[in-house]
XYZ file of C-alpha atoms in Angstrom:
397
model
C 10.600 234.682 149.409
C 9.252 231.283 148.424
C 8.177 230.094 145.031
C 5.812 227.164 144.391
C 6.091 225.313 140.996
C 3.354 223.113 139.848
C 1.495 221.455 137.005
C -1.462 223.561 136.046
C -3.627 220.632 136.628
C -3.198 217.111 138.026
C -4.712 215.438 134.981
C -5.250 215.885 131.223
C -6.725 213.864 128.350
C -5.538 213.327 124.864
C -7.221 211.341 122.043
C -5.284 208.718 120.278
C -5.335 209.198 116.487
C -4.071 206.967 113.705
C -0.941 209.190 113.425
C 1.557 210.357 115.925
C 0.510 213.623 117.690
C 1.956 215.881 120.418
C 0.372 216.445 123.801
C 1.406 219.531 125.870
C 1.240 220.014 129.624
C 2.009 223.414 131.272
C 4.166 223.894 134.390
C 3.824 227.293 136.192
C 5.637 229.034 139.147
C 3.765 231.634 141.105
C 6.700 233.919 141.698
C 8.715 235.159 138.703
C 11.699 236.993 140.250
C 15.037 235.550 139.196
C 15.567 232.313 137.393
C 14.342 228.840 138.298
C 14.401 225.234 137.067
C 12.813 221.930 137.660
C 13.360 218.414 136.225
C 10.599 216.249 134.781
C 10.356 212.621 133.679
C 7.568 210.350 132.240
C 6.593 206.976 133.653
C 4.501 204.220 132.127
C 1.166 203.305 133.631
C -1.242 201.347 131.574
C 0.141 203.121 128.557
C 3.263 201.610 127.269
C 6.480 203.426 126.162
C 7.116 202.844 122.495
C 3.583 201.868 121.567
C 1.409 204.352 123.269
C 3.697 207.282 123.979
C 7.355 208.274 123.691
C 9.212 208.530 126.986
C 10.533 212.041 127.792
C 12.658 213.635 130.480
C 14.454 216.992 130.852
C 14.775 220.249 132.726
C 12.519 223.248 132.483
C 14.431 226.473 132.828
C 12.542 229.696 133.696
C 14.107 233.113 132.776
C 13.611 236.009 135.150
C 10.039 237.057 134.767
C 8.916 233.852 133.074
C 5.981 232.078 134.747
C 5.069 229.105 132.417
C 6.876 226.331 130.666
C 5.540 223.613 128.471
C 6.266 219.902 128.420
C 5.569 218.215 124.992
C 4.988 214.377 124.917
C 4.660 212.452 121.593
C 1.549 210.248 121.544
C 1.798 207.085 119.334
C -1.412 206.561 117.363
C -2.756 203.298 115.791
C -5.978 201.966 114.327
C -6.389 199.157 116.960
C -9.283 199.618 119.338
C -8.315 199.565 123.014
C -9.208 200.844 126.346
C -8.189 204.284 127.661
C -4.590 204.139 129.082
C -2.539 206.344 131.332
C 1.038 207.453 132.084
C 2.423 210.004 134.457
C 4.842 212.972 134.381
C 6.787 213.798 137.617
C 8.474 217.025 138.637
C 11.691 216.890 140.757
C 14.805 218.825 141.727
C 13.366 222.234 141.712
C 15.741 225.253 142.268
C 15.409 229.081 142.187
C 17.988 231.870 142.080
C 15.871 234.005 144.473
C 14.484 232.571 147.688
C 13.289 229.050 148.152
C 11.243 226.887 145.808
C 8.665 224.235 146.468
C 6.978 221.687 144.222
C 3.263 221.833 144.537
C 1.359 219.602 142.210
C 4.282 217.517 141.167
C 2.628 214.600 139.433
C 0.471 214.860 136.329
C -1.488 211.927 134.957
C -2.215 211.772 131.222
C -5.154 209.598 129.880
C -4.933 208.585 126.239
C -8.467 207.900 125.056
C -8.871 205.501 122.245
C -10.506 206.957 119.086
C -10.757 203.631 117.295
C -13.907 201.339 117.404
C -14.407 197.696 117.163
C -16.916 197.876 114.331
C -19.420 194.992 113.890
C -22.080 194.445 111.216
C -23.570 192.003 108.748
C -21.331 190.965 105.823
C -24.273 191.526 103.454
C -27.456 193.587 103.496
C -29.772 190.922 101.984
C -29.752 187.120 101.229
C -32.327 184.654 99.720
C -33.030 181.109 101.007
C -35.332 178.495 99.324
C -38.452 177.588 101.297
C -37.291 173.947 101.016
C -34.145 174.700 103.068
C -34.189 173.747 106.763
C -31.743 176.442 107.932
C -30.338 179.742 106.763
C -26.968 181.188 107.783
C -26.111 184.904 107.894
C -22.595 186.167 108.675
C -21.688 188.947 111.048
C -18.101 190.482 110.892
C -16.166 192.775 113.093
C -13.254 194.900 111.808
C -10.682 194.033 114.595
C -9.904 190.903 116.454
C -8.904 192.660 119.743
C -10.591 191.674 122.964
C -14.036 190.000 123.406
C -17.000 191.595 121.619
C -20.714 190.818 122.206
C -23.588 191.940 120.102
C -27.291 191.145 120.359
C -29.591 190.100 117.390
C -33.351 189.509 116.941
C -35.578 188.647 114.001
C -38.412 190.865 112.864
C -41.384 189.889 110.627
C -41.810 191.774 107.341
C -44.139 189.578 105.067
C -42.913 186.272 106.489
C -44.438 185.179 109.811
C -42.389 183.763 112.654
C -43.770 180.401 113.699
C -45.109 179.680 110.264
C -42.412 180.570 107.748
C -39.262 180.561 110.021
C -38.416 180.249 113.714
C -38.021 183.650 115.583
C -34.582 184.191 117.151
C -33.423 186.620 119.917
C -29.947 186.001 121.169
C -26.395 187.286 121.072
C -23.050 186.557 119.335
C -19.764 186.636 121.333
C -16.530 187.145 119.387
C -13.510 185.765 121.203
C -10.015 187.544 120.818
C -8.695 186.802 117.380
C -12.114 185.992 116.033
C -13.554 188.272 113.343
C -16.521 186.287 111.922
C -19.610 184.643 113.513
C -22.797 183.097 112.000
C -26.492 183.367 112.896
C -28.501 180.309 111.947
C -32.274 180.644 111.357
C -34.581 177.727 110.975
C -36.831 177.905 107.845
C -40.252 176.296 107.835
C -41.291 174.955 104.464
C -44.838 174.231 103.388
C -46.619 173.023 100.225
C -48.747 176.108 99.877
C -48.334 178.236 96.731
C -47.526 181.729 97.953
C -45.410 184.830 97.090
C -41.725 185.154 98.257
C -41.664 186.462 101.865
C -39.181 188.339 103.849
C -38.066 188.902 107.504
C -35.276 190.982 109.076
C -32.445 190.431 111.525
C -31.432 193.497 113.693
C -28.178 193.909 115.515
C -28.163 195.843 118.747
C -26.237 196.654 122.003
C -22.651 195.926 120.941
C -20.066 195.921 123.739
C -16.359 195.003 123.931
C -13.560 194.551 126.454
C -11.158 196.621 124.379
C -12.055 200.165 123.308
C -15.447 200.992 121.985
C -17.878 198.791 120.013
C -19.958 200.316 117.149
C -22.547 198.693 114.908
C -21.723 200.002 111.425
C -22.239 199.184 107.789
C -25.078 196.700 107.404
C -26.755 196.897 110.782
C -29.854 195.108 109.555
C -30.100 192.050 107.321
C -33.200 191.193 105.179
C -33.804 187.505 104.315
C -36.118 186.580 101.458
C -37.750 183.116 101.610
C -38.305 182.179 97.974
C -41.358 180.032 97.270
C -40.556 176.645 95.634
C -44.259 175.514 95.300
C -46.453 176.083 92.187
C -49.983 175.398 91.128
C -50.367 173.209 88.064
C -53.242 173.838 85.726
C -54.327 171.093 83.422
C -57.248 169.562 81.493
C -58.317 166.333 83.231
C -57.484 163.212 81.215
C -54.969 162.789 78.404
C -57.635 162.754 75.711
C -61.406 162.372 75.308
C -64.046 161.531 72.797
C -67.575 162.338 71.864
C -69.935 160.895 69.247
C -70.969 163.118 66.338
C -74.551 163.248 67.632
C -73.449 163.959 71.219
C -74.175 167.625 71.007
C -71.311 168.796 73.245
C -68.417 167.700 75.350
C -67.461 169.137 78.748
C -63.833 169.348 79.669
C -62.638 169.937 83.280
C -59.745 172.230 83.901
C -58.100 171.717 87.454
C -55.412 173.447 89.442
C -53.289 171.604 92.100
C -53.183 174.407 94.636
C -56.230 176.681 95.474
C -54.433 179.412 97.387
C -55.359 182.841 95.918
C -56.696 183.491 92.481
C -55.423 182.044 89.143
C -56.235 182.243 85.448
C -55.507 180.420 82.268
C -56.441 180.834 78.603
C -57.594 178.147 76.317
C -58.222 177.927 72.565
C -59.158 175.101 70.060
C -57.400 174.189 66.913
C -58.147 171.785 64.022
C -56.774 168.392 63.812
C -58.602 166.357 61.122
C -61.940 167.923 62.273
C -62.675 171.488 60.941
C -63.934 174.196 63.191
C -67.296 175.457 62.080
C -68.057 172.220 60.203
C -67.416 169.441 62.688
C -67.330 171.608 65.977
C -67.657 175.083 67.207
C -64.296 176.572 67.384
C -63.202 178.742 70.439
C -60.787 181.605 70.069
C -58.469 182.420 72.940
C -60.655 182.529 76.075
C -59.780 183.225 79.675
C -60.789 181.074 82.616
C -60.576 182.554 86.103
C -60.264 180.630 89.330
C -61.547 182.238 92.580
C -59.559 181.836 95.795
C -60.207 178.317 97.018
C -61.584 177.076 93.608
C -60.015 174.025 92.220
C -61.761 173.305 88.854
C -63.634 174.862 86.040
C -65.599 173.289 83.187
C -65.530 174.464 79.529
C -68.114 173.202 76.899
C -67.306 172.468 73.250
C -70.292 172.039 70.894
C -70.158 169.387 68.195
C -71.822 169.616 64.833
C -73.925 166.623 63.772
C -73.514 165.765 60.087
C -75.796 163.248 58.360
C -73.188 161.737 56.027
C -70.824 158.945 57.304
C -67.123 159.830 57.584
C -63.991 158.883 59.453
C -63.550 159.747 63.091
C -61.948 163.224 63.353
C -59.986 165.116 66.024
C -59.405 168.630 67.290
C -57.272 170.130 70.022
C -57.812 172.138 73.116
C -54.666 173.951 74.308
C -53.936 175.746 77.524
C -51.631 178.753 77.755
C -50.766 182.069 79.513
C -51.301 180.709 82.946
C -51.091 183.140 86.035
C -51.348 182.731 89.767
C -51.886 185.298 92.426
C -49.243 183.602 94.623
C -46.111 181.898 93.576
C -45.966 180.425 90.044
C -48.325 178.609 87.724
C -47.394 175.942 85.193
C -49.377 173.876 82.637
C -49.604 170.199 83.427
C -51.109 167.102 81.985
C -51.344 166.535 78.294
C -51.318 169.757 76.428
C -52.943 170.202 73.944
C -55.706 167.881 74.885
C -56.965 165.874 71.823
C -60.812 165.326 71.404
C -61.956 162.622 68.986
C -65.294 163.017 67.278
C -66.493 159.482 66.505
C -68.812 159.073 63.443
C -72.140 157.558 64.341
C -73.605 157.667 60.713
C -73.631 154.607 58.348
C -74.512 153.753 54.769
C -77.163 151.062 54.143
C -76.641 148.863 51.049
C -79.655 146.815 49.817
C -81.594 145.539 46.760
C -83.915 148.061 45.348
C -86.636 145.406 45.383
C -87.094 142.131 47.286
C -88.148 140.261 44.002
C -88.681 140.678 40.328
C -89.669 138.574 37.288
C -88.027 138.049 33.867
C -89.112 136.079 30.809
C -87.069 132.963 29.977
C -86.377 134.477 26.629
C -84.960 137.754 27.919
C -81.437 136.561 27.972
C -80.321 138.534 31.175
C -81.870 139.906 34.354
C -80.727 143.259 35.762
C -80.923 143.501 39.577
C -80.298 146.961 41.295
C -78.350 147.471 44.480
C -78.520 150.819 46.219
C -76.764 152.597 49.185
C -78.324 155.260 51.311
C -75.119 157.521 51.593
C -72.893 158.229 48.606
C -69.860 159.844 50.496
C -66.701 157.911 49.727
C -66.459 154.557 48.168
C -68.208 151.328 49.333
C -68.204 147.622 48.427
C -70.527 144.650 48.951
C -70.294 141.014 47.858
C -73.143 139.106 46.129
C -73.900 135.399 45.154
C -76.721 133.643 43.236
C -78.266 130.460 44.321
C -81.213 128.602 45.793
C -84.858 128.798 44.567
C -86.555 126.268 42.120
C -84.433 127.199 39.195
C -81.255 125.202 38.617
C -77.947 126.951 38.189
C -76.089 126.589 35.015
C -79.364 124.982 33.586
C -81.869 127.753 34.002
C -79.309 130.615 34.683
C -75.581 131.128 35.017
C -74.506 130.912 38.551
């Protein structure tokens, strides 16, 4: 009688975990009469003794009637990504108490598959760059520095437009052994147009590595916000202005520096030395709206013409509560704007008559001087002289 003793299979696979585990392999004989034994030993392949598995050797002894024995091998786990590795178990020196014994499948190859991954991803999910910047750098990290790792990246428009707001990119990063961080640099295109903040995205794809498996994890996409650094300045033209009291009205021009989109601003008048309702028509808080592409608006303030002479007077026109559809809006120029109402009335001072008579015996002559306006004080000089009468003889000079 002849007995054949063999591994149940020529190969087996075991997953490497982060902790030490046990892998078992069965050895079977086809005849179970009597006792039998066989030696076994492990041999390193690409898997290494002490770091990937624990070497083992010994003898399997079958009792009468026993068909199967098990070899247990310790698998050493770690968290380092690596390729699948192999070692072998070899049978030798088979013997049987009954008949002869042969070794059938006498070599068994164990493949240790790596369960760890070379994870790669963005260090952050979002970032912001000023429109005035020329480049923006985004960092990509991997969890291990084993082997060479390659990952592709590409930009995708969201509200920003490639070619106008930034330069599109479609390339790859290569991490050398020992390297855990790489940077992606994107060119930013600035302009002077007032606009909202805009965004684009960078996507990672197709990661591969020379050791183990590569997996894109964590932040697989990165969103970049390009913050607008332009603004529209809204102002009243000129630092100040003036209008004569009889001018009727004054027009003031409100301008904005950027005409992209709509905008609005409010204005209101306030008294200086002039009084609203008496010297000019006051304006409560009033809104001015700019249409897209419109750069200026005109407001009109009506002046009250008074007949009495007075000093020049002022009132203020102030801008506030500015808004812009895109970006930001600021108040520029001189704010408030001061308007001077110049007086164009005068008072006329004259004798009430061009001539008069008085008798020589009267003692005094009263001459009347009048003015046409009586607001405020007024003065005028006078002197006597000339004519056919002699001063200090006919009258007192």
